[in-house]
Structure formats: structure tokens, C-alpha cells
Amino acid sequence: MRATLSLLSKASRAPLNSKQANKEFYKGTGSFPGLGPKRQGRHSPGSKAPYILMQERMRTFVVPDNLNSCGLKPYVAKTVKVDPRASNWPMADSKPTLDSKRGGLFGPNGFDGHYYLQLAETLRAEDGAKKA
């Protein structure tokens, strides 16, 4: 007895997707990584509302009481000024202002050759200042 060619191929090791599984297979969008896809309601055939959300099945997230008084914030505003002395990497010369680190320290073309040369010169100057 011989194994078929499909069993020996690497195609069987590929991750399962919705085209290869039965009609109820739903992988989800990955937007809830730890929670997984869960039904939050029920289908109602013959009704004007095709899907009815049920409150007891809805996901709830516990928010701490002192969240507003906490100093930590989830996002950094674009108006935050960057202190160039915060790290030993220089801000790119091609950046017009020190608006934020949102665009990164690098120039508009990313970590390109111009920024690499600027970084090398800055680090050389710092090493020379430390040795002297």
C-alpha cells in the first residue's frame, strides 16, 4: 500500500482556512486574541432583526475605579514634544520639527543612508567626548 501524493505534500501542514473546512468553521478576525470568537446573540428566523444580541452573552470588561486619576494614558498625543536628549540617537536632520516620536526618529525615508551617516557622526562625536 502506498501513500497518496497529497498526503506526502506539504499542503496538509498549512493552517486551516475557511475554504478547506466545513460551513460552520469561522476563524475570526483576530481582534479578540485572548477571548476568541464567541456568540453574543442568536439568529431569529422570520423576524425583522436577523440577529438579536443577548445582554447575558455580551463581553464585559472591568474598568478600575481610579482610571481617570491615573497618570498613565493609552496613547501619546501628536503635540508631545520630544526631548532630543532622551536617547543618544539624534533626530533626523530632514525632520522639520520635533513634534513627536510618532513618525519615529528617522527621516521621511526611514532608516536610510543619510540618517545612518548622521547617527554614525553623532556617536563618534560622543565617543570622542567621553574619551577626552
Short mmCIF file of C-alpha atoms in Angstrom, two decimals:
data_model
loop_
_atom_site.label_atom_id
_atom_site.label_comp_id
_atom_site.label_asym_id
_atom_site.label_seq_id
_atom_site.Cartn_x
_atom_site.Cartn_y
_atom_site.Cartn_z
CA MET A 1 0.00 0.00 0.00
CA ARG A 2 1.35 3.43 -0.97
CA ALA A 3 0.59 6.83 0.47
CA THR A 4 -1.04 9.23 -1.93
CA LEU A 5 0.81 12.24 -3.24
CA SER A 6 -1.43 14.65 -1.33
CA LEU A 7 -0.53 13.04 1.99
CA LEU A 8 3.16 13.40 1.28
CA SER A 9 2.91 17.01 0.18
CA LYS A 10 3.40 19.99 2.46
CA ALA A 11 -0.12 21.19 1.72
CA SER A 12 -1.51 19.17 4.61
CA ARG A 13 0.68 21.15 7.05
CA ALA A 14 -0.76 24.51 6.03
CA PRO A 15 -3.06 26.27 8.51
CA LEU A 16 -6.73 25.54 8.05
CA ASN A 17 -8.79 28.27 6.45
CA SER A 18 -12.48 28.66 5.74
CA LYS A 19 -12.18 27.29 2.20
CA GLN A 20 -10.93 23.91 3.42
CA ALA A 21 -13.25 23.34 6.38
CA ASN A 22 -16.97 22.77 6.75
CA LYS A 23 -19.52 25.56 6.54
CA GLU A 24 -19.53 26.33 10.28
CA PHE A 25 -15.78 26.91 10.51
CA TYR A 26 -15.07 30.55 11.36
CA LYS A 27 -11.59 31.57 12.32
CA GLY A 28 -12.43 35.11 13.38
CA THR A 29 -10.64 38.33 12.60
CA GLY A 30 -8.10 38.12 15.40
CA SER A 31 -9.40 41.28 17.01
CA PHE A 32 -10.03 39.47 20.31
CA PRO A 33 -6.84 37.44 20.76
CA GLY A 34 -7.43 36.02 24.21
CA LEU A 35 -11.19 35.86 24.08
CA GLY A 36 -11.75 34.01 20.83
CA PRO A 37 -14.85 34.15 18.67
CA LYS A 38 -17.94 33.76 20.83
CA ARG A 39 -21.58 34.13 20.03
CA GLN A 40 -23.06 37.25 21.57
CA GLY A 41 -26.61 36.67 20.47
CA ARG A 42 -28.87 34.40 18.47
CA HIS A 43 -30.32 34.21 14.99
CA SER A 44 -34.05 34.75 14.74
CA PRO A 45 -35.57 33.37 11.55
CA GLY A 46 -38.72 35.09 10.37
CA SER A 47 -38.07 38.24 12.35
CA LYS A 48 -37.23 41.75 11.16
CA ALA A 49 -34.00 41.61 13.16
CA PRO A 50 -31.84 38.83 11.70
CA TYR A 51 -29.54 38.65 14.74
CA ILE A 52 -30.58 39.51 18.29
CA LEU A 53 -27.88 40.50 20.76
CA MET A 54 -28.33 38.98 24.22
CA GLN A 55 -27.10 41.01 27.18
CA GLU A 56 -26.04 37.98 29.23
CA ARG A 57 -23.73 36.84 26.42
CA MET A 58 -22.08 40.21 25.79
CA ARG A 59 -18.44 40.63 26.75
CA THR A 60 -17.89 42.91 29.71
CA PHE A 61 -14.60 44.48 30.71
CA VAL A 62 -13.92 45.56 34.28
CA VAL A 63 -12.57 49.11 34.44
CA PRO A 64 -10.66 50.18 37.57
CA ASP A 65 -12.28 52.88 39.72
CA ASN A 66 -9.28 55.22 39.72
CA LEU A 67 -8.70 55.14 35.96
CA ASN A 68 -9.27 58.89 35.46
CA SER A 69 -6.82 59.84 38.21
CA CYS A 70 -4.12 57.50 36.90
CA GLY A 71 -1.08 59.15 35.32
CA LEU A 72 -0.79 56.53 32.57
CA LYS A 73 -2.57 57.19 29.29
CA PRO A 74 -3.11 54.67 26.47
CA TYR A 75 -2.00 56.90 23.60
CA VAL A 76 0.58 59.62 23.03
CA ALA A 77 -0.71 62.86 21.59
CA LYS A 78 0.86 64.36 18.50
CA THR A 79 1.53 67.56 20.42
CA VAL A 80 4.02 65.94 22.81
CA LYS A 81 7.45 67.46 22.34
CA VAL A 82 10.36 65.06 22.14
CA ASP A 83 13.43 65.80 24.19
CA PRO A 84 16.39 65.05 21.91
CA ARG A 85 18.48 64.32 24.99
CA ALA A 86 16.11 61.49 26.00
CA SER A 87 18.14 59.00 23.96
CA ASN A 88 21.57 59.09 22.42
CA TRP A 89 20.12 58.68 18.93
CA PRO A 90 19.69 62.02 17.15
CA MET A 91 16.54 63.25 15.49
CA ALA A 92 16.92 63.19 11.71
CA ASP A 93 18.06 66.44 10.09
CA SER A 94 15.38 66.01 7.45
CA LYS A 95 12.57 66.21 10.05
CA PRO A 96 11.26 69.79 10.16
CA THR A 97 10.23 69.86 13.84
CA LEU A 98 10.44 67.78 16.97
CA ASP A 99 6.68 67.21 17.03
CA SER A 100 6.56 63.67 18.30
CA LYS A 101 8.10 60.26 18.07
CA ARG A 102 5.02 59.09 16.17
CA GLY A 103 6.88 59.29 12.87
CA GLY A 104 9.97 57.97 14.58
CA LEU A 105 13.38 59.47 14.98
CA PHE A 106 14.23 58.69 11.39
CA GLY A 107 13.68 60.84 8.34
CA PRO A 108 10.80 60.54 5.88
CA ASN A 109 12.52 57.62 4.14
CA GLY A 110 13.03 55.67 7.36
CA PHE A 111 16.44 54.42 8.43
CA ASP A 112 18.14 55.32 5.17
CA GLY A 113 21.76 56.07 4.35
CA HIS A 114 21.53 59.75 5.25
CA TYR A 115 20.26 59.00 8.74
CA TYR A 116 22.85 56.25 9.17
CA LEU A 117 25.68 58.70 8.40
CA GLN A 118 24.17 61.27 10.77
CA LEU A 119 23.92 58.64 13.52
CA ALA A 120 27.49 57.47 12.95
CA GLU A 121 28.84 61.03 13.18
CA THR A 122 26.88 61.70 16.37
CA LEU A 123 28.02 58.50 18.06
CA ARG A 124 31.63 59.15 17.01
CA ALA A 125 31.46 62.64 18.50
CA GLU A 126 30.01 61.28 21.76
CA ASP A 127 32.72 58.61 21.98
CA GLY A 128 35.38 61.26 21.38
CA ALA A 129 33.89 63.46 24.10
CA LYS A 130 33.84 60.54 26.57
CA LYS A 131 37.47 59.62 25.88
CA ALA A 132 38.71 63.21 26.19
#
